mmCIF file of C-alpha atoms and ligand atoms in Angstrom:
data_model
loop_
_atom_site.group_PDB
_atom_site.id
_atom_site.type_symbol
_atom_site.label_atom_id
_atom_site.label_comp_id
_atom_site.label_asym_id
_atom_site.label_seq_id
_atom_site.Cartn_x
_atom_site.Cartn_y
_atom_site.Cartn_z
ATOM 1 C CA MET D 24 14.854 -4.396 27.739
ATOM 2 C CA THR D 25 18.628 -4.681 26.853
ATOM 3 C CA ARG D 26 18.911 -0.974 27.424
ATOM 4 C CA ALA D 27 16.563 0.421 29.994
ATOM 5 C CA ARG D 28 16.046 3.707 27.947
ATOM 6 C CA SER D 29 14.955 1.992 24.650
ATOM 7 C CA ALA D 30 11.313 2.893 23.922
ATOM 8 C CA ILE D 31 8.831 0.831 22.340
ATOM 9 C CA SER D 32 5.563 1.491 20.299
ATOM 10 C CA PHE D 33 2.826 -0.695 19.118
ATOM 11 C CA GLU D 34 0.674 -0.849 15.861
ATOM 12 C CA PHE D 35 -2.867 -2.146 16.100
ATOM 13 C CA TYR D 36 -5.351 -2.399 13.426
ATOM 14 C CA PRO D 37 -8.982 -0.699 13.852
ATOM 15 C CA PRO D 38 -11.630 -3.319 14.667
ATOM 16 C CA LYS D 39 -14.893 -3.524 12.904
ATOM 17 C CA THR D 40 -16.813 -6.303 14.281
ATOM 18 C CA PRO D 41 -17.765 -6.746 18.068
ATOM 19 C CA GLU D 42 -15.488 -9.665 18.275
ATOM 20 C CA GLN D 43 -12.779 -7.440 16.844
ATOM 21 C CA HIS D 44 -13.326 -4.824 19.323
ATOM 22 C CA ALA D 45 -13.308 -7.241 22.182
ATOM 23 C CA GLN D 46 -9.805 -8.508 20.970
ATOM 24 C CA LEU D 47 -8.374 -5.260 20.494
ATOM 25 C CA GLU D 48 -9.478 -4.268 24.256
ATOM 26 C CA ARG D 49 -7.769 -7.559 25.617
ATOM 27 C CA ALA D 50 -4.543 -6.717 23.699
ATOM 28 C CA VAL D 51 -4.484 -3.037 24.505
ATOM 29 C CA ALA D 52 -5.174 -3.718 28.417
ATOM 30 C CA ARG D 53 -2.200 -6.065 28.498
ATOM 31 C CA LEU D 54 0.134 -4.139 26.275
ATOM 32 C CA LYS D 55 -0.543 -0.594 27.803
ATOM 33 C CA THR D 56 1.259 -1.899 30.828
ATOM 34 C CA HIS D 57 4.509 -1.916 28.946
ATOM 35 C CA ALA D 58 4.401 1.768 28.718
ATOM 36 C CA PRO D 59 4.506 2.352 25.078
ATOM 37 C CA ARG D 60 5.741 5.922 23.598
ATOM 38 C CA PHE D 61 2.905 5.781 21.408
ATOM 39 C CA VAL D 62 0.628 3.323 19.463
ATOM 40 C CA SER D 63 -0.236 3.523 15.944
ATOM 41 C CA VAL D 64 -3.720 2.689 14.244
ATOM 42 C CA THR D 65 -3.444 1.355 10.282
ATOM 43 C CA PHE D 66 -5.533 2.659 7.807
ATOM 44 C CA GLY D 67 -7.363 0.980 4.713
ATOM 45 C CA ALA D 68 -6.249 2.054 1.452
ATOM 46 C CA GLY D 69 -9.136 3.314 -1.000
ATOM 47 C CA GLY D 70 -11.084 4.757 1.832
ATOM 48 C CA SER D 71 -12.635 1.472 2.893
ATOM 49 C CA THR D 72 -12.193 1.989 6.387
ATOM 50 C CA LEU D 73 -12.157 5.896 6.520
ATOM 51 C CA SER D 74 -13.943 6.192 9.764
ATOM 52 C CA TYR D 75 -12.423 3.057 11.515
ATOM 53 C CA THR D 76 -9.339 4.588 11.966
ATOM 54 C CA PRO D 77 -10.199 8.011 13.650
ATOM 55 C CA ASP D 78 -12.720 5.965 15.674
ATOM 56 C CA THR D 79 -10.253 3.852 16.923
ATOM 57 C CA VAL D 80 -7.488 6.537 17.528
ATOM 58 C CA ARG D 81 -10.115 8.403 19.436
ATOM 59 C CA ALA D 82 -11.037 5.638 21.543
ATOM 60 C CA LEU D 83 -7.405 4.724 22.571
ATOM 61 C CA ARG D 84 -6.830 8.119 23.526
ATOM 62 C CA ALA D 85 -9.960 8.569 25.642
ATOM 63 C CA ALA D 86 -10.541 5.214 27.095
ATOM 64 C CA HIS D 87 -6.691 4.234 27.616
ATOM 65 C CA GLY D 88 -5.035 7.514 27.853
ATOM 66 C CA LEU D 89 -2.784 6.348 25.118
ATOM 67 C CA ASP D 90 -0.792 8.530 22.476
ATOM 68 C CA ALA D 91 -2.777 6.896 19.525
ATOM 69 C CA VAL D 92 -1.334 7.827 16.202
ATOM 70 C CA PRO D 93 -3.160 7.567 12.914
ATOM 71 C CA HIS D 94 -1.839 5.935 9.887
ATOM 72 C CA LEU D 95 -2.869 7.933 6.856
ATOM 73 C CA SER D 96 -2.715 6.421 3.231
ATOM 74 C CA CYS D 97 -3.091 8.468 0.219
ATOM 75 C CA MET D 98 -3.843 6.045 -2.456
ATOM 76 C CA GLY D 99 -7.465 6.601 -3.731
ATOM 77 C CA GLY D 100 -7.846 9.742 -1.584
ATOM 78 C CA THR D 101 -8.281 13.444 -2.562
ATOM 79 C CA ARG D 102 -6.594 16.386 -1.004
ATOM 80 C CA ALA D 103 -10.121 17.671 0.350
ATOM 81 C CA GLU D 104 -10.593 14.139 2.174
ATOM 82 C CA ILE D 105 -6.911 14.238 3.535
ATOM 83 C CA ALA D 106 -7.273 17.806 4.580
ATOM 84 C CA ALA D 107 -10.488 16.760 6.355
ATOM 85 C CA LEU D 108 -8.947 13.909 8.240
ATOM 86 C CA LEU D 109 -6.051 16.197 9.356
ATOM 87 C CA ALA D 110 -8.415 18.602 10.767
ATOM 88 C CA GLN D 111 -10.009 15.836 12.686
ATOM 89 C CA TYR D 112 -6.829 14.461 14.175
ATOM 90 C CA ARG D 113 -5.751 18.018 15.119
ATOM 91 C CA GLU D 114 -8.968 18.311 16.878
ATOM 92 C CA ILE D 115 -8.700 14.743 18.855
ATOM 93 C CA GLY D 116 -5.209 16.239 19.955
ATOM 94 C CA CYS D 117 -2.932 14.042 17.779
ATOM 95 C CA THR D 118 0.514 15.593 17.151
ATOM 96 C CA ARG D 119 1.725 12.702 15.041
ATOM 97 C CA VAL D 120 0.764 10.997 11.790
ATOM 98 C CA VAL D 121 2.131 7.976 9.906
ATOM 99 C CA ALA D 122 2.099 9.017 6.167
ATOM 100 C CA LEU D 123 1.979 6.174 3.502
ATOM 101 C CA ARG D 124 0.855 5.538 0.091
ATOM 102 C CA GLY D 125 -1.145 2.608 0.780
ATOM 103 C CA ASP D 126 -1.838 -0.424 -1.693
ATOM 104 C CA LEU D 127 -5.088 -0.441 -3.592
ATOM 105 C CA PRO D 128 -7.318 -3.497 -2.789
ATOM 106 C CA SER D 129 -7.237 -5.876 -5.848
ATOM 107 C CA GLY D 130 -9.850 -4.745 -8.551
ATOM 108 C CA MET D 131 -9.877 -1.170 -7.565
ATOM 109 C CA ALA D 132 -8.726 1.438 -10.058
ATOM 110 C CA ALA D 133 -5.941 3.704 -8.885
ATOM 111 C CA THR D 134 -7.625 7.246 -8.301
ATOM 112 C CA GLY D 135 -6.871 10.078 -6.086
ATOM 113 C CA ASP D 136 -4.742 13.096 -5.922
ATOM 114 C CA PHE D 137 -1.590 11.642 -4.764
ATOM 115 C CA ARG D 138 0.868 9.205 -6.286
ATOM 116 C CA TYR D 139 3.579 8.676 -4.031
ATOM 117 C CA ALA D 140 3.933 9.043 -0.033
ATOM 118 C CA ALA D 141 6.528 12.085 -0.680
ATOM 119 C CA ASP D 142 3.544 13.812 -2.195
ATOM 120 C CA LEU D 143 1.185 13.046 0.826
ATOM 121 C CA VAL D 144 4.034 14.291 3.210
ATOM 122 C CA ARG D 145 4.717 17.458 1.053
ATOM 123 C CA PHE D 146 0.890 18.062 1.225
ATOM 124 C CA ILE D 147 0.537 17.635 5.032
ATOM 125 C CA ARG D 148 3.822 19.902 5.766
ATOM 126 C CA GLY D 149 2.128 22.499 3.514
ATOM 127 C CA GLN D 150 -1.190 22.513 5.613
ATOM 128 C CA PRO D 151 -1.278 25.975 7.507
ATOM 129 C CA GLY D 152 0.119 25.779 10.824
ATOM 130 C CA CYS D 153 1.022 21.977 10.351
ATOM 131 C CA ALA D 154 2.781 20.985 13.532
ATOM 132 C CA PHE D 155 2.538 16.998 13.000
ATOM 133 C CA HIS D 156 5.590 14.882 13.520
ATOM 134 C CA ILE D 157 5.255 12.811 10.057
ATOM 135 C CA THR D 158 6.470 9.200 10.226
ATOM 136 C CA VAL D 159 7.190 7.406 6.778
ATOM 137 C CA ALA D 160 7.728 3.923 5.892
ATOM 138 C CA ALA D 161 11.091 2.361 5.000
ATOM 139 C CA TYR D 162 12.072 -0.951 3.691
ATOM 140 C CA PRO D 163 15.391 -2.511 4.531
ATOM 141 C CA GLU D 164 14.798 -5.677 1.970
ATOM 142 C CA THR D 165 13.549 -3.041 -0.626
ATOM 143 C CA HIS D 166 9.992 -2.204 -1.537
ATOM 144 C CA PRO D 167 8.515 -5.014 -3.718
ATOM 145 C CA GLN D 168 7.629 -2.360 -6.486
ATOM 146 C CA ALA D 169 10.957 -0.377 -6.386
ATOM 147 C CA ASP D 170 12.955 -0.284 -9.581
ATOM 148 C CA ASP D 171 16.075 -1.603 -7.517
ATOM 149 C CA ALA D 172 17.407 -1.208 -3.955
ATOM 150 C CA HIS D 173 19.115 1.962 -4.734
ATOM 151 C CA ALA D 174 16.103 3.627 -6.111
ATOM 152 C CA ASP D 175 14.011 2.493 -3.259
ATOM 153 C CA VAL D 176 16.656 4.450 -1.035
ATOM 154 C CA ARG D 177 16.484 7.443 -3.010
ATOM 155 C CA HIS D 178 12.761 7.599 -2.880
ATOM 156 C CA PHE D 179 12.939 7.096 0.814
ATOM 157 C CA ALA D 180 15.278 9.941 1.018
ATOM 158 C CA ALA D 181 12.656 11.774 -1.099
ATOM 159 C CA LYS D 182 10.117 11.248 1.623
ATOM 160 C CA VAL D 183 12.395 12.839 4.241
ATOM 161 C CA ALA D 184 13.335 15.804 2.086
ATOM 162 C CA ALA D 185 9.730 16.620 1.722
ATOM 163 C CA GLY D 186 9.192 16.943 5.403
ATOM 164 C CA ALA D 187 9.081 13.598 7.315
ATOM 165 C CA ASP D 188 10.738 13.434 10.836
ATOM 166 C CA SER D 189 11.179 9.737 11.380
ATOM 167 C CA ALA D 190 10.479 6.355 9.771
ATOM 168 C CA ILE D 191 9.583 2.738 10.933
ATOM 169 C CA THR D 192 10.592 -0.163 8.686
ATOM 170 C CA GLN D 193 8.840 -2.808 7.069
ATOM 171 C CA TYR D 194 9.318 -6.058 9.218
ATOM 172 C CA PHE D 195 12.446 -8.253 8.560
ATOM 173 C CA PHE D 196 14.199 -11.297 10.027
ATOM 174 C CA ASN D 197 17.600 -10.524 9.292
ATOM 175 C CA ALA D 198 19.386 -7.536 11.412
ATOM 176 C CA ASP D 199 22.071 -6.872 8.676
ATOM 177 C CA ALA D 200 19.381 -5.762 6.247
ATOM 178 C CA TYR D 201 18.422 -3.003 8.707
ATOM 179 C CA PHE D 202 22.001 -2.154 9.393
ATOM 180 C CA HIS D 203 22.900 -1.603 5.801
ATOM 181 C CA PHE D 204 19.737 0.161 5.032
ATOM 182 C CA VAL D 205 20.407 2.569 7.692
ATOM 183 C CA GLU D 206 23.892 2.997 6.358
ATOM 184 C CA ASP D 207 22.685 3.543 2.646
ATOM 185 C CA ALA D 208 20.057 6.097 3.995
ATOM 186 C CA ARG D 209 22.608 7.964 6.045
ATOM 187 C CA ARG D 210 24.865 8.059 2.848
ATOM 188 C CA ALA D 211 21.960 9.523 0.964
ATOM 189 C CA GLY D 212 21.646 12.272 3.509
ATOM 190 C CA VAL D 213 18.818 10.817 5.505
ATOM 191 C CA ASP D 214 19.343 11.911 9.320
ATOM 192 C CA VAL D 215 16.152 11.098 10.915
ATOM 193 C CA PRO D 216 15.634 8.094 13.142
ATOM 194 C CA ILE D 217 14.777 4.966 11.368
ATOM 195 C CA VAL D 218 12.928 2.661 13.813
ATOM 196 C CA PRO D 219 12.913 -1.159 13.236
ATOM 197 C CA GLY D 220 9.237 -2.797 12.703
ATOM 198 C CA VAL D 221 9.313 -5.895 14.579
ATOM 199 C CA MET D 222 6.800 -8.883 13.955
ATOM 200 C CA PRO D 223 6.191 -11.199 16.662
ATOM 201 C CA VAL D 224 5.013 -14.552 15.177
ATOM 202 C CA SER D 225 1.525 -15.937 16.430
ATOM 203 C CA ASN D 226 0.525 -17.702 13.282
ATOM 204 C CA PHE D 227 3.306 -19.020 11.101
ATOM 205 C CA ALA D 228 1.331 -19.918 7.783
ATOM 206 C CA GLN D 229 -0.250 -16.650 7.958
ATOM 207 C CA LEU D 230 3.085 -15.136 8.329
ATOM 208 C CA ARG D 231 4.472 -16.941 5.344
ATOM 209 C CA ARG D 232 1.634 -15.764 2.976
ATOM 210 C CA PHE D 233 1.954 -12.064 4.183
ATOM 211 C CA SER D 234 5.676 -12.129 3.850
ATOM 212 C CA GLU D 235 5.317 -13.147 0.277
ATOM 213 C CA GLN D 236 3.014 -10.320 -0.422
ATOM 214 C CA CYS D 237 5.276 -7.441 1.494
ATOM 215 C CA GLY D 238 8.563 -8.865 0.357
ATOM 216 C CA ALA D 239 9.812 -9.749 3.739
ATOM 217 C CA GLU D 240 12.147 -12.741 3.554
ATOM 218 C CA ILE D 241 11.953 -15.456 6.445
ATOM 219 C CA PRO D 242 15.416 -17.225 6.294
ATOM 220 C CA ARG D 243 15.425 -20.831 5.159
ATOM 221 C CA TRP D 244 16.819 -21.914 8.576
ATOM 222 C CA ILE D 245 13.802 -20.369 10.418
ATOM 223 C CA VAL D 246 11.315 -21.935 8.067
ATOM 224 C CA ARG D 247 12.698 -25.246 8.369
ATOM 225 C CA ARG D 248 12.558 -25.322 12.161
ATOM 226 C CA MET D 249 9.167 -24.256 12.003
ATOM 227 C CA GLN D 250 8.160 -26.962 9.513
ATOM 228 C CA ALA D 251 9.810 -29.427 11.849
ATOM 229 C CA TYR D 252 7.816 -28.341 14.708
ATOM 230 C CA GLY D 253 4.401 -29.348 12.909
ATOM 231 C CA ASP D 254 1.555 -28.908 14.841
ATOM 232 C CA ASP D 255 3.393 -28.212 18.302
ATOM 233 C CA THR D 256 2.266 -24.586 18.449
ATOM 234 C CA ALA D 257 3.775 -23.984 22.025
ATOM 235 C CA SER D 258 7.330 -24.799 20.744
ATOM 236 C CA ILE D 259 6.599 -22.781 17.305
ATOM 237 C CA ARG D 260 5.776 -19.795 19.456
ATOM 238 C CA SER D 261 8.622 -20.245 21.896
ATOM 239 C CA PHE D 262 11.163 -20.607 19.155
ATOM 240 C CA ALA D 263 9.891 -17.669 17.308
ATOM 241 C CA ALA D 264 10.027 -15.454 20.263
ATOM 242 C CA ASP D 265 13.584 -16.515 20.814
ATOM 243 C CA VAL D 266 14.459 -15.655 17.280
ATOM 244 C CA VAL D 267 12.756 -12.253 17.301
ATOM 245 C CA ALA D 268 13.953 -11.251 20.776
ATOM 246 C CA GLY D 269 17.395 -12.238 19.870
ATOM 247 C CA MET D 270 17.101 -9.925 16.830
ATOM 248 C CA CYS D 271 15.896 -7.033 18.732
ATOM 249 C CA ARG D 272 18.891 -7.252 21.017
ATOM 250 C CA ARG D 273 20.928 -7.074 18.204
ATOM 251 C CA LEU D 274 19.196 -4.202 16.667
ATOM 252 C CA LEU D 275 19.302 -2.172 19.878
ATOM 253 C CA ASP D 276 22.980 -3.158 20.505
ATOM 254 C CA GLY D 277 23.664 -1.852 16.969
ATOM 255 C CA GLY D 278 22.085 1.439 17.366
ATOM 256 C CA ALA D 279 18.426 1.049 16.674
ATOM 257 C CA PRO D 280 16.830 3.874 18.431
ATOM 258 C CA GLU D 281 13.652 2.226 19.642
ATOM 259 C CA LEU D 282 11.334 -0.625 18.358
ATOM 260 C CA HIS D 283 7.890 -0.655 16.870
ATOM 261 C CA PHE D 284 5.981 -3.875 17.272
ATOM 262 C CA TYR D 285 3.221 -5.039 14.919
ATOM 263 C CA THR D 286 0.875 -6.622 17.194
ATOM 264 C CA LEU D 287 -2.105 -7.809 14.848
ATOM 265 C CA ASN D 288 -4.090 -6.976 18.016
ATOM 266 C CA LEU D 289 -2.665 -9.820 19.816
ATOM 267 C CA SER D 290 -0.702 -9.257 23.148
ATOM 268 C CA ARG D 291 1.049 -12.672 23.930
ATOM 269 C CA PRO D 292 3.225 -12.833 21.006
ATOM 270 C CA THR D 293 4.565 -9.357 21.592
ATOM 271 C CA GLU D 294 4.765 -10.000 25.393
ATOM 272 C CA ALA D 295 6.758 -13.119 24.873
ATOM 273 C CA VAL D 296 9.271 -11.120 23.063
ATOM 274 C CA LEU D 297 9.298 -8.228 25.727
ATOM 275 C CA GLU D 298 9.787 -10.869 28.276
ATOM 276 C CA ARG D 299 12.858 -12.389 26.874
ATOM 277 C CA LEU D 300 14.365 -8.664 26.280
ATOM 278 C CA ARG D 301 13.973 -7.888 30.116
HETATM 279 C C1 FAD W 5 5.366 1.049 9.024
HETATM 280 C C2 FAD W 5 4.396 0.769 7.963
HETATM 281 C C3 FAD W 5 3.150 0.952 8.048
HETATM 282 C C4 FAD W 5 2.075 0.708 7.051
HETATM 283 N N1 FAD W 5 0.815 1.024 7.429
HETATM 284 C C5 FAD W 5 -0.056 0.900 6.389
HETATM 285 C C6 FAD W 5 -1.479 1.373 6.645
HETATM 286 O O1 FAD W 5 -1.880 1.714 7.685
HETATM 287 N N2 FAD W 5 -1.982 0.830 5.547
HETATM 288 C C7 FAD W 5 -1.755 0.594 4.483
HETATM 289 O O2 FAD W 5 -2.464 0.515 3.483
HETATM 290 N N3 FAD W 5 -0.608 0.185 4.186
HETATM 291 C C8 FAD W 5 0.414 0.373 5.403
HETATM 292 N N4 FAD W 5 1.597 -0.132 4.906
HETATM 293 C C9 FAD W 5 2.075 -0.588 3.553
HETATM 294 C C10 FAD W 5 2.258 0.539 2.449
HETATM 295 O O3 FAD W 5 1.134 1.174 2.379
HETATM 296 C C11 FAD W 5 2.939 -0.272 1.280
HETATM 297 O O4 FAD W 5 4.049 -0.948 1.729
HETATM 298 C C12 FAD W 5 2.767 0.658 0.170
HETATM 299 O O5 FAD W 5 2.895 -0.213 -0.951
HETATM 300 C C13 FAD W 5 4.001 1.519 -0.004
HETATM 301 O O6 FAD W 5 3.546 2.483 0.788
HETATM 302 P P1 FAD W 5 4.744 3.745 1.022
HETATM 303 O O7 FAD W 5 4.116 4.855 1.919
HETATM 304 O O8 FAD W 5 5.984 3.286 1.437
HETATM 305 O O9 FAD W 5 4.963 4.259 -0.628
HETATM 306 P P2 FAD W 5 6.068 5.171 -1.098
HETATM 307 O O10 FAD W 5 7.078 5.735 -0.250
HETATM 308 O O11 FAD W 5 5.182 5.988 -2.145
HETATM 309 O O12 FAD W 5 6.685 4.042 -2.105
HETATM 310 C C14 FAD W 5 6.117 3.095 -2.946
HETATM 311 C C15 FAD W 5 6.802 2.644 -4.002
HETATM 312 O O13 FAD W 5 7.079 3.447 -5.256
HETATM 313 C C16 FAD W 5 8.569 3.882 -5.462
HETATM 314 N N5 FAD W 5 8.546 5.182 -5.416
HETATM 315 C C17 FAD W 5 8.403 6.082 -4.580
HETATM 316 N N6 FAD W 5 8.435 7.525 -5.295
HETATM 317 C C18 FAD W 5 8.787 7.198 -6.607
HETATM 318 C C19 FAD W 5 9.048 7.907 -7.709
HETATM 319 N N7 FAD W 5 9.095 9.223 -7.467
HETATM 320 N N8 FAD W 5 9.040 7.278 -9.085
HETATM 321 C C20 FAD W 5 9.313 6.009 -9.088
HETATM 322 N N9 FAD W 5 9.089 5.136 -7.918
HETATM 323 C C21 FAD W 5 8.674 5.889 -6.833
HETATM 324 C C22 FAD W 5 9.014 3.267 -4.137
HETATM 325 O O14 FAD W 5 10.595 2.847 -4.266
HETATM 326 C C23 FAD W 5 8.286 2.132 -3.634
HETATM 327 O O15 FAD W 5 8.579 0.940 -4.404
HETATM 328 C C24 FAD W 5 2.596 0.005 6.017
HETATM 329 C C25 FAD W 5 3.897 -0.036 5.806
HETATM 330 C C26 FAD W 5 4.856 0.211 6.702
HETATM 331 C C27 FAD W 5 6.354 -0.174 6.675
#
């Protein structure tokens, strides 16, 4: 890495099928050699993957000795369900959670006891003897449902005021968006670490679709270069790894405290970036 002390963490999603289990195992076996500070496991909104996340967290801790951290999204969940999950995580030995609102699957009506992630953070903090390190989400390019960028920073600050200890950002491909967001957050009184979420690129078509949904902008110069490579997958991957590694270097040099990689349960795209950072 550019700076030897920069810590990294990885995000995985919980596997459901035998093929997905095998894919996660392959990815974890390779990525754990990079000594992540922790790995996090996503959570399906609306309770659809209620047991997959704890099962995966437990397996990553027991079989791989990793500090596996659960994501917990409150959309559609009740206080009792969330309290039960927290008790389960305490029992497994988790000391950190990533607290989110989540998104409802299309067609599902909004139910549950919590409206925003700040409400969930407050609830977790209010649990008797709560010692969890709570991480929340942040959006350098503004959350798609926010009234405006300033309101989004205020809502982020409210999550920290409710008891969050750190944040991981949505991915982005423009380091300046991160730097400006951090500046705005500091001005709003947020003093916790804001860790950039980094998306290594494996499948560009899929990334474009996903970026539309979550409001992450892929700069035109990157799109045009990707399109010019056509079916040349090797060149696409190599160019993407160069771009993402270059951005990571800028982020670390500009003061980012560490990096969190969205692995999509694949090792190679993340490793290609890490190799370039050495
Ligand atoms: C690091 C990271 C990990 C993620 N992991 C998961 C996961 O595991 N599972 C999953 O389902 N999703 C996950 N997501 C996606 C996330 O759940 C969605 O982006 C979701 O739409 C917002 O969640 P949040 O916690 O940021 O919500 P919030 O902080 O509640 O914000 C949601 C929206 O509401 C607005 N808002 C907040 N408070 C108020 C208020 N008081 N009044 C009016 N507006 C308000 C905000 O500006 C924002 O637009 C993740 C995102 C990130 C960045």
